[in-house]
PDB file of C-alpha atoms in Angstrom:
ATOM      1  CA  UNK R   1       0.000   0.000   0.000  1.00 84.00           C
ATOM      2  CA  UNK R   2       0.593   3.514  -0.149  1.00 89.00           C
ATOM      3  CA  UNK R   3       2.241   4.875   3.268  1.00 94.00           C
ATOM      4  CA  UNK R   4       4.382   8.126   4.784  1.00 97.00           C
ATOM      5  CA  UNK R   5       6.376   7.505   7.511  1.00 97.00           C
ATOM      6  CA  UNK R   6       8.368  10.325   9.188  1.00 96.00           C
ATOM      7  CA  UNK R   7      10.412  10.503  12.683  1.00 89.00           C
ATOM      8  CA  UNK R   8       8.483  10.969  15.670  1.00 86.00           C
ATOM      9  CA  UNK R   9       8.716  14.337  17.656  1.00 86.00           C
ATOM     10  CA  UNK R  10       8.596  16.753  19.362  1.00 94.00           C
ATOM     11  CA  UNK R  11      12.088  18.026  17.961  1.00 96.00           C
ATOM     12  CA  UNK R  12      13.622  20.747  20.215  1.00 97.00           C
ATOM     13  CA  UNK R  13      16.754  22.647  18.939  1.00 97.00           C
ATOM     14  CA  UNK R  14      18.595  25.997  19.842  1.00 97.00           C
ATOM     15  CA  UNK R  15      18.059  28.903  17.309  1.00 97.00           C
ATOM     16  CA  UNK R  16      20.620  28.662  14.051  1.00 97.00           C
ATOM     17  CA  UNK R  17      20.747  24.494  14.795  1.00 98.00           C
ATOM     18  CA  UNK R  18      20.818  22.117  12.158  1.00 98.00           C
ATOM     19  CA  UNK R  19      17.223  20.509  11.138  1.00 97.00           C
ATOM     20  CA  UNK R  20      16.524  17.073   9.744  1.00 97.00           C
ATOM     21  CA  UNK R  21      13.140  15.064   9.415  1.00 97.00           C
ATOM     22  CA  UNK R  22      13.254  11.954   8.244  1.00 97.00           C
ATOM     23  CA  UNK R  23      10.443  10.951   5.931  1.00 98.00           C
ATOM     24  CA  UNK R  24      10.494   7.547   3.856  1.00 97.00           C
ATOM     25  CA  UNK R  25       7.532   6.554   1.859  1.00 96.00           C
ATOM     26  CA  UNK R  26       6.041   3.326   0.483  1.00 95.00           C
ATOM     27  CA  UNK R  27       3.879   3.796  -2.797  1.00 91.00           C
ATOM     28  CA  UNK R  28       3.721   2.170  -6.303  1.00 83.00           C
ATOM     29  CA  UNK R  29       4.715   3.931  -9.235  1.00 79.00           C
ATOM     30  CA  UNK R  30       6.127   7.287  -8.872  1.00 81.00           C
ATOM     31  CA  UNK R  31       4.326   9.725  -6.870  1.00 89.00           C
ATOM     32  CA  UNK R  32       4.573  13.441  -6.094  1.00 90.00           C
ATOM     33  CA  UNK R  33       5.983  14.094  -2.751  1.00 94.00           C
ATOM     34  CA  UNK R  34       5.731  17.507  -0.397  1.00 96.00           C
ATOM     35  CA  UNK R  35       6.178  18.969   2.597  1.00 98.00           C
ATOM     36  CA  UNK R  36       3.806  20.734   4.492  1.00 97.00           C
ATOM     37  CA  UNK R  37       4.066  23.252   7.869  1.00 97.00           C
ATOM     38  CA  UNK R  38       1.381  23.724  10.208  1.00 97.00           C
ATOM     39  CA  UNK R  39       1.547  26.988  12.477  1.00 95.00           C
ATOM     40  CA  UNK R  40      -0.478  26.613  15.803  1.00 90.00           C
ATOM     41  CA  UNK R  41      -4.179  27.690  14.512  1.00 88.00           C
ATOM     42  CA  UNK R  42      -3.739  27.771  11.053  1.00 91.00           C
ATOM     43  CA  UNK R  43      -4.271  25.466   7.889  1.00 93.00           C
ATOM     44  CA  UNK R  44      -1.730  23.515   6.263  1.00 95.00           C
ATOM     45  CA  UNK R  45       1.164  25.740   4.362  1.00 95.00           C
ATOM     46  CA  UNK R  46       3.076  23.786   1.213  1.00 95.00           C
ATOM     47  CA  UNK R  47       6.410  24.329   2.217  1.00 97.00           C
ATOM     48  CA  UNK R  48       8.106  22.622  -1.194  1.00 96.00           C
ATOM     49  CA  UNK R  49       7.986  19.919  -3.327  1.00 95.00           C
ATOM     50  CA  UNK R  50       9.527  17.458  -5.735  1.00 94.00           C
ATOM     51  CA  UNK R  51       7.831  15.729  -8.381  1.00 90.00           C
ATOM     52  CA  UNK R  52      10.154  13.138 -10.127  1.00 89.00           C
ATOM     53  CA  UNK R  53      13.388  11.029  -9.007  1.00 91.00           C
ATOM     54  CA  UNK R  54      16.388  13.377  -7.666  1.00 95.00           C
ATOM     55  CA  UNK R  55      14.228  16.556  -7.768  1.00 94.00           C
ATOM     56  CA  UNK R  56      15.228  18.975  -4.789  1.00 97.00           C
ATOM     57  CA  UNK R  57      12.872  20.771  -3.915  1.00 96.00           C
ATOM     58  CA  UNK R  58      13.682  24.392  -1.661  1.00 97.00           C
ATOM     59  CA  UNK R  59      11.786  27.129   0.113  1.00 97.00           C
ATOM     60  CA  UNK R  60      12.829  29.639   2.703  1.00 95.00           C
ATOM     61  CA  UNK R  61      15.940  27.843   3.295  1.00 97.00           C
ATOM     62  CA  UNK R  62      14.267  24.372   3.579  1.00 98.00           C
ATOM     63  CA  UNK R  63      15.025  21.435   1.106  1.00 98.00           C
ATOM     64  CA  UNK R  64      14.286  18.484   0.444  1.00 98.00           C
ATOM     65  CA  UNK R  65      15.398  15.823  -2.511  1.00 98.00           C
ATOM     66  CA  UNK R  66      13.365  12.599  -3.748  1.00 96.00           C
ATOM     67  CA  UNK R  67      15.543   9.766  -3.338  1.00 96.00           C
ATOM     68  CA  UNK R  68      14.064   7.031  -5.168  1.00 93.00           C
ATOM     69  CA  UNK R  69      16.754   4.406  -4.384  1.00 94.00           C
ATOM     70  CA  UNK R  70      16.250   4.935  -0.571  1.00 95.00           C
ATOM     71  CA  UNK R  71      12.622   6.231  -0.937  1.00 95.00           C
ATOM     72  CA  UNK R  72      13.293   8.873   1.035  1.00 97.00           C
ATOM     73  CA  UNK R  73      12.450  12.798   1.220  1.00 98.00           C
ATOM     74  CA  UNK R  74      14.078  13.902   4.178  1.00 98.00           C
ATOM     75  CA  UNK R  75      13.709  17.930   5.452  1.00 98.00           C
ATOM     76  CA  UNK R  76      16.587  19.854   6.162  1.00 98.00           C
ATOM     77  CA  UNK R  77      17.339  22.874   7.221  1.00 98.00           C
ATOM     78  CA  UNK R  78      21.351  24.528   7.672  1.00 97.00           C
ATOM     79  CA  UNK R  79      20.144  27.582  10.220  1.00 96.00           C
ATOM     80  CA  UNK R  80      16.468  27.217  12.397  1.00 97.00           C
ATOM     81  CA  UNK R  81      14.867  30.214  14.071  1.00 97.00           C
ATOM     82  CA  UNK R  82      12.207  30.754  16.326  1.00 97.00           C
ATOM     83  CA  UNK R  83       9.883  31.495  13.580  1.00 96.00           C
ATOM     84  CA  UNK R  84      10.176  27.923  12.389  1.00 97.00           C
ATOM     85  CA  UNK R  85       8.673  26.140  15.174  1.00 97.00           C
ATOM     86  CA  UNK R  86       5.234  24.312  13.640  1.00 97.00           C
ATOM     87  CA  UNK R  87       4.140  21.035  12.882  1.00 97.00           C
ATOM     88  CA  UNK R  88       5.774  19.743   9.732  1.00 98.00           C
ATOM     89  CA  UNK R  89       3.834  17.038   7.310  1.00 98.00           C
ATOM     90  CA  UNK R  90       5.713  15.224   4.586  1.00 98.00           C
ATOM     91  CA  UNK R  91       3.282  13.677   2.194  1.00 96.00           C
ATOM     92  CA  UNK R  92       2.845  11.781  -1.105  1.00 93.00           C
ATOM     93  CA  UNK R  93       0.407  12.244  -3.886  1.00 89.00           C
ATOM     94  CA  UNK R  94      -1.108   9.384  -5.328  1.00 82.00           C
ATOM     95  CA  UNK R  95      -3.511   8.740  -8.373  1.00 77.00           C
ATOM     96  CA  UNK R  96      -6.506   8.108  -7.016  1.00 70.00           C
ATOM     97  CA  UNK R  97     -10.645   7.692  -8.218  1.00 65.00           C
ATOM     98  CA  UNK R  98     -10.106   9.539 -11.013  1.00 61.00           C
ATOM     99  CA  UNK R  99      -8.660  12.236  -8.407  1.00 68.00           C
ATOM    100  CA  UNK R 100      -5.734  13.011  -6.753  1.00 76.00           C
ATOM    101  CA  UNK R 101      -5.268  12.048  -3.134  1.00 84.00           C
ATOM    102  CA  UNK R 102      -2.597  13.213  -0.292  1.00 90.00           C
ATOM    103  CA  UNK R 103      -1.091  10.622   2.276  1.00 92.00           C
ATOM    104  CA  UNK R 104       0.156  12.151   5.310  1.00 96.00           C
ATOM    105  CA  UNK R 105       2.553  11.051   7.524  1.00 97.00           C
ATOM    106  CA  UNK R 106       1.492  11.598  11.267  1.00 97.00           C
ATOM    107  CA  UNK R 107       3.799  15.303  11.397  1.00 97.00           C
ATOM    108  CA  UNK R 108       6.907  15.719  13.095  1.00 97.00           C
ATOM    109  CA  UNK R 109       6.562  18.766  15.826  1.00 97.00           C
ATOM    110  CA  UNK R 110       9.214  21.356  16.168  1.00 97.00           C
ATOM    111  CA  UNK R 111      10.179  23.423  18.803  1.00 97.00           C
ATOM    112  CA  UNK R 112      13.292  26.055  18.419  1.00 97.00           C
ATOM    113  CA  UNK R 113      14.143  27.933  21.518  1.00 97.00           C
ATOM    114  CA  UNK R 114      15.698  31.339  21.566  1.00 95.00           C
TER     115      UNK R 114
ATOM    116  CA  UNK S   1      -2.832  34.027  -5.765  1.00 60.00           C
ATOM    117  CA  UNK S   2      -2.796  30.522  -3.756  1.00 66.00           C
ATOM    118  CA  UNK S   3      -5.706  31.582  -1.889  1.00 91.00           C
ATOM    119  CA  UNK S   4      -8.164  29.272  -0.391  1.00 96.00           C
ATOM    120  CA  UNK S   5     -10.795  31.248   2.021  1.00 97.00           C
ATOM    121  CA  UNK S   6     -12.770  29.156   4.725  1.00 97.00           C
ATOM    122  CA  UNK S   7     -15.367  30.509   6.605  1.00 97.00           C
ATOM    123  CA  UNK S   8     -16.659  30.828   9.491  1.00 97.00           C
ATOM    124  CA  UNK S   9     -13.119  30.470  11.006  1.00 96.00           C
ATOM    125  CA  UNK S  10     -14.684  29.071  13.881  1.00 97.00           C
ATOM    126  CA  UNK S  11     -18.226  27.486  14.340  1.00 97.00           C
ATOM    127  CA  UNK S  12     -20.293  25.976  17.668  1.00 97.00           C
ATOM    128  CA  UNK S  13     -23.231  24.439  16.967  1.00 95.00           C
ATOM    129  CA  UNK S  14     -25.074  22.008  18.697  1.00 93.00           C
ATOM    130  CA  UNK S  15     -25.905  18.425  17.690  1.00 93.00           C
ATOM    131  CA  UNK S  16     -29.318  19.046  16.583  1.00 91.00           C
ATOM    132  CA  UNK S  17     -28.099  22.212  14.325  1.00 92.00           C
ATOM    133  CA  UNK S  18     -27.419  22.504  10.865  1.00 96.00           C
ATOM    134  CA  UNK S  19     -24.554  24.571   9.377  1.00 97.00           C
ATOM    135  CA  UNK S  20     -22.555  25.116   6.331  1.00 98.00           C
ATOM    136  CA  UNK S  21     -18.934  25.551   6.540  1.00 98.00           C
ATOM    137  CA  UNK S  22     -18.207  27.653   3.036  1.00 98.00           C
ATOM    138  CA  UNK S  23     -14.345  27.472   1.282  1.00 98.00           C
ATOM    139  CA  UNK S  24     -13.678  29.575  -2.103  1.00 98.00           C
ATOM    140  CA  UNK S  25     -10.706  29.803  -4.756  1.00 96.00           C
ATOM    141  CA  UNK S  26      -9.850  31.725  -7.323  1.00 92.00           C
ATOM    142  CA  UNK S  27      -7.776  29.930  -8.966  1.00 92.00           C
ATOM    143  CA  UNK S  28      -8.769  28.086 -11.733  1.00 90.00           C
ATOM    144  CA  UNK S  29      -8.642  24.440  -9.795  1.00 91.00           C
ATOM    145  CA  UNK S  30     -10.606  21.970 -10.859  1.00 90.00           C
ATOM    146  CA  UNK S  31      -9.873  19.782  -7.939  1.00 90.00           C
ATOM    147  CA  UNK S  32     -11.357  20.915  -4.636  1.00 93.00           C
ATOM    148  CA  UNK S  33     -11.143  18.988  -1.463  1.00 94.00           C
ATOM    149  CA  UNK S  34     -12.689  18.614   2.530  1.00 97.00           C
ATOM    150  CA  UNK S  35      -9.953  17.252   5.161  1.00 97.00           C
ATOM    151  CA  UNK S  36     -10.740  16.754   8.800  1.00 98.00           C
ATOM    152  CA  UNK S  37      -8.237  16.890  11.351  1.00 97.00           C
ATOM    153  CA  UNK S  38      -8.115  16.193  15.147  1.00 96.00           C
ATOM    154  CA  UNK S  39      -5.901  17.895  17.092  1.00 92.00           C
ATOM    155  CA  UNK S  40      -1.716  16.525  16.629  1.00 87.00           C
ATOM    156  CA  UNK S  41      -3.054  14.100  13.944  1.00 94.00           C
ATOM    157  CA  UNK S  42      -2.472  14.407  10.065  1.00 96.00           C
ATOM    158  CA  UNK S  43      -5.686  15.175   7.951  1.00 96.00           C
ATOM    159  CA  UNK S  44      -8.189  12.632   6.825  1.00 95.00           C
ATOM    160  CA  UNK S  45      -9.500  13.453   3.636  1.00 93.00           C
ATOM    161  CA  UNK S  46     -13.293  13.032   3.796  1.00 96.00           C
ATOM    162  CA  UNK S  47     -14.136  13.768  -0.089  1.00 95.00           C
ATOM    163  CA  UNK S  48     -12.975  15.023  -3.829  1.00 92.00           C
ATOM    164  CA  UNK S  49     -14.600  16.684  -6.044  1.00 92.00           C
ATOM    165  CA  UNK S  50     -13.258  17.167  -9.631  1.00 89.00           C
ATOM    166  CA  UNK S  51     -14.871  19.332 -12.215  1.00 90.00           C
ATOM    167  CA  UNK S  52     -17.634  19.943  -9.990  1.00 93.00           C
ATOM    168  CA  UNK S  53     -18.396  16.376  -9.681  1.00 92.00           C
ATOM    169  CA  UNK S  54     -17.939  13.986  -6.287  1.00 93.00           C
ATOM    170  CA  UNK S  55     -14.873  11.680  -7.305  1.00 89.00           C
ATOM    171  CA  UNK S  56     -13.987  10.354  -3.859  1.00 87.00           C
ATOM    172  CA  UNK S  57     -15.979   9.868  -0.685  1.00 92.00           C
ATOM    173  CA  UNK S  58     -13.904   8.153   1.979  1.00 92.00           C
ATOM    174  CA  UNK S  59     -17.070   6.510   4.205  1.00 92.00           C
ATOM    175  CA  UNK S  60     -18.144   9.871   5.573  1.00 96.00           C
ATOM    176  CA  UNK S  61     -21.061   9.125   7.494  1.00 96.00           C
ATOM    177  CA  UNK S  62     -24.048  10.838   5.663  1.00 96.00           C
ATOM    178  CA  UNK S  63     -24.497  13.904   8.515  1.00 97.00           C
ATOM    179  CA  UNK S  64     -21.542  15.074   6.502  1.00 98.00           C
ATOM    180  CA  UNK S  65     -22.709  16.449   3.090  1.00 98.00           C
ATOM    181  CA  UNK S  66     -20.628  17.806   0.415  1.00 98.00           C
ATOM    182  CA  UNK S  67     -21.624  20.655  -2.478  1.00 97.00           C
ATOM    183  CA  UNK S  68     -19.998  21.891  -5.146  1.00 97.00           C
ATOM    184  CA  UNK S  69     -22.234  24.579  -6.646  1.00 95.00           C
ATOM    185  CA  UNK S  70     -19.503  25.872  -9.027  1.00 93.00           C
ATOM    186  CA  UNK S  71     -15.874  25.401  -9.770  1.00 90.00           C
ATOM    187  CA  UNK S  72     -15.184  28.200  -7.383  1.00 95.00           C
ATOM    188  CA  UNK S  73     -17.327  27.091  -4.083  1.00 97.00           C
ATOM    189  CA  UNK S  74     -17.110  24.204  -2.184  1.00 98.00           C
ATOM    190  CA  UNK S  75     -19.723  23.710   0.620  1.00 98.00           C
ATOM    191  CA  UNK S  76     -19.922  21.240   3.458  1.00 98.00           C
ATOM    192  CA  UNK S  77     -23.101  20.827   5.147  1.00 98.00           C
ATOM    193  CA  UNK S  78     -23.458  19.438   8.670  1.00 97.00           C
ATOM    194  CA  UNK S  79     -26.481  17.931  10.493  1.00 95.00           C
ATOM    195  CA  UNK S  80     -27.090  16.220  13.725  1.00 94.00           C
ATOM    196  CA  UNK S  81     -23.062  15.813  14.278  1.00 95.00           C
ATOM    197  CA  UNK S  82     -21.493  14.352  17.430  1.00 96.00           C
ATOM    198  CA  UNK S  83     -19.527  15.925  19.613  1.00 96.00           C
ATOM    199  CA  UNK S  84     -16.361  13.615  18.366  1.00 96.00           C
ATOM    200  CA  UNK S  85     -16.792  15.384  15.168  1.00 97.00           C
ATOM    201  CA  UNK S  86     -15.078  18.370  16.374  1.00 97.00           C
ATOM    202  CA  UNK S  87     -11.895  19.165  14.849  1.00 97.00           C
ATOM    203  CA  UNK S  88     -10.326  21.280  12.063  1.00 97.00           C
ATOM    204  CA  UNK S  89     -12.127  21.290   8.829  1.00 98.00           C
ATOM    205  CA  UNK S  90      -9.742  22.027   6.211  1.00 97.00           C
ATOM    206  CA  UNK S  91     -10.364  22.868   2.373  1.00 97.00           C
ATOM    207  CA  UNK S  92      -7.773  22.575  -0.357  1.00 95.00           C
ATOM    208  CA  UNK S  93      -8.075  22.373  -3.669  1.00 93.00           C
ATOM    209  CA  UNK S  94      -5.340  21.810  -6.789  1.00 90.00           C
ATOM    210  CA  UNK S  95      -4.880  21.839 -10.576  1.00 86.00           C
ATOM    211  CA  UNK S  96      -6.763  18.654 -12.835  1.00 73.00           C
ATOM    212  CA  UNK S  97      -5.783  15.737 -11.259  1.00 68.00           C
ATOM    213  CA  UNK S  98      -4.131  14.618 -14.828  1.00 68.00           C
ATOM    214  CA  UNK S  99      -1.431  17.373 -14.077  1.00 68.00           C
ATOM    215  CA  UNK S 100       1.584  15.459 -13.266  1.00 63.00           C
ATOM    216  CA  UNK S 101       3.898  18.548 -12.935  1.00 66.00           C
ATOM    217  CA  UNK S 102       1.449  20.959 -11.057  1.00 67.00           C
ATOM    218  CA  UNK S 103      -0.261  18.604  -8.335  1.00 74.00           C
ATOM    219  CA  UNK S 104       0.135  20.364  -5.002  1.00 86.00           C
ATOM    220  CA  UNK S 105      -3.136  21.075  -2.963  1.00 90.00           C
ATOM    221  CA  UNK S 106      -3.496  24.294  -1.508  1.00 93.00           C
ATOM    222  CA  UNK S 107      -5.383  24.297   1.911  1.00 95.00           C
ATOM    223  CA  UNK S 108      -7.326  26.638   3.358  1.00 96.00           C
ATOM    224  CA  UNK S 109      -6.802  28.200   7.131  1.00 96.00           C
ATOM    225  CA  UNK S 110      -9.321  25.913   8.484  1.00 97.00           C
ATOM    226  CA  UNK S 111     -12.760  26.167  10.272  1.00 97.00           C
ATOM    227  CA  UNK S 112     -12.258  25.125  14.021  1.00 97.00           C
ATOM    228  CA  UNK S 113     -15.479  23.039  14.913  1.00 97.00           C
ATOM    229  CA  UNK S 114     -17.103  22.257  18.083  1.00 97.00           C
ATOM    230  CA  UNK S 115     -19.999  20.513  18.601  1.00 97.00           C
ATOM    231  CA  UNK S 116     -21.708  20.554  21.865  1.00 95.00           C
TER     232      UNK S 116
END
């Protein structure tokens, strides 16, 4: 089946720390894969994507790349702030029903401290 | 513009109520989309519509009812909920679902539900 898996948090690091989330996926043929933020109270941001093998994707100093060999589309970040502390979804897009349908993983929460 | 607008942005009703949560783009999507999410969980998607027309319906129990009057508007009517269907409502929507290259959703800020 289709599946997102990403490390487990809560994640606490000191401002300008290094970030990584882990995220592998399982899914047949070759999906789309994202990465979402969620600010306390608020929807669901896309953060970036990638939609094909070695694709990195980047956005306000996050990136990610689509590993296909290691299924993997792991979050990183060189320099967090304060700012950055949210919920963080990695997700894959699969062909669905004649639609298109999101996976989630179960979100990786981030804390930076000052 | 990647706007999506919800609203209200937060709703009480009570379980013998009916409502209408409301979500809108501008965009030119003709996928549109109702997520529900419990608080420090991922969203569920609850149904797809595509070119105005219900694609996907994930075994929402019928108090939950879905509209699409146009390929702007997406509507999601509620009656005689539970009080375990609060949570975050969340719209998105995203390009034809035959667009390989452009196929991120866009969501919506939510509508915070709470049923009492």
């Amino acid at each position: 089946g289709n599946s997102v898996t990403q490390m487990e948090g809560p994640v606490t690091l000191s401002e300008e720390a290094f970030l990584t989330i882990n995220c592998t996926y399982t899914a047949t043929g070759y999906p789309s894969l994202f990465w979402y933020v969620q600010y306390p109270g608020e929807g669901l941001q896309l953060l970036l994507k990638a939609t094909k093998a070695d694709d990195k994707g980047s956005n306000k100093g996050f990136e990610a790349t689509y590993r296909k060999e290691t299924t993997s589309f792991h979050l990183e970040k060189g320099s967090v702030q304060v700012s950055d502390s949210a919920v963080y979804f990695c997700a894959l897009r699969i062909l669905y029903n004649q639609g298109g349908k999101l996976i989630f993983g179960q979100g990786t929460e981030l804390s930076v401290k000052p | 513009d990647t706007e999506v607008t919800q609203t209200p942005k937060h709703l009480v009703m009570g379980m013998t109520n009916k409502k209408s949560l409301k979500c809108e783009q501008h965009m030119g999507h003709r996928a549109m989309y109702w997520y529900k999410q419990k608080a420090k969980k991922p969203p569920e998607l609850m149904f797809v519509y595509s070119y105005e027309k219900l694609s996907i319906n994930e075994s929402v129990p019928s108090r939950f009812s879905p509209e699409c009057p146009n390929s702007s508007l997406l509507n999601l009517h509620l009656h005689a909920l539970q009080p375990e269907d609060s949570a975050l409502y969340l719209c998105a929507s995203s390009q034809d679902w035959r667009d390989l290259r452009n196929t991120e959703a866009f969501f919506g800020q939510g509508t915070r539900l709470t049923v009492v």
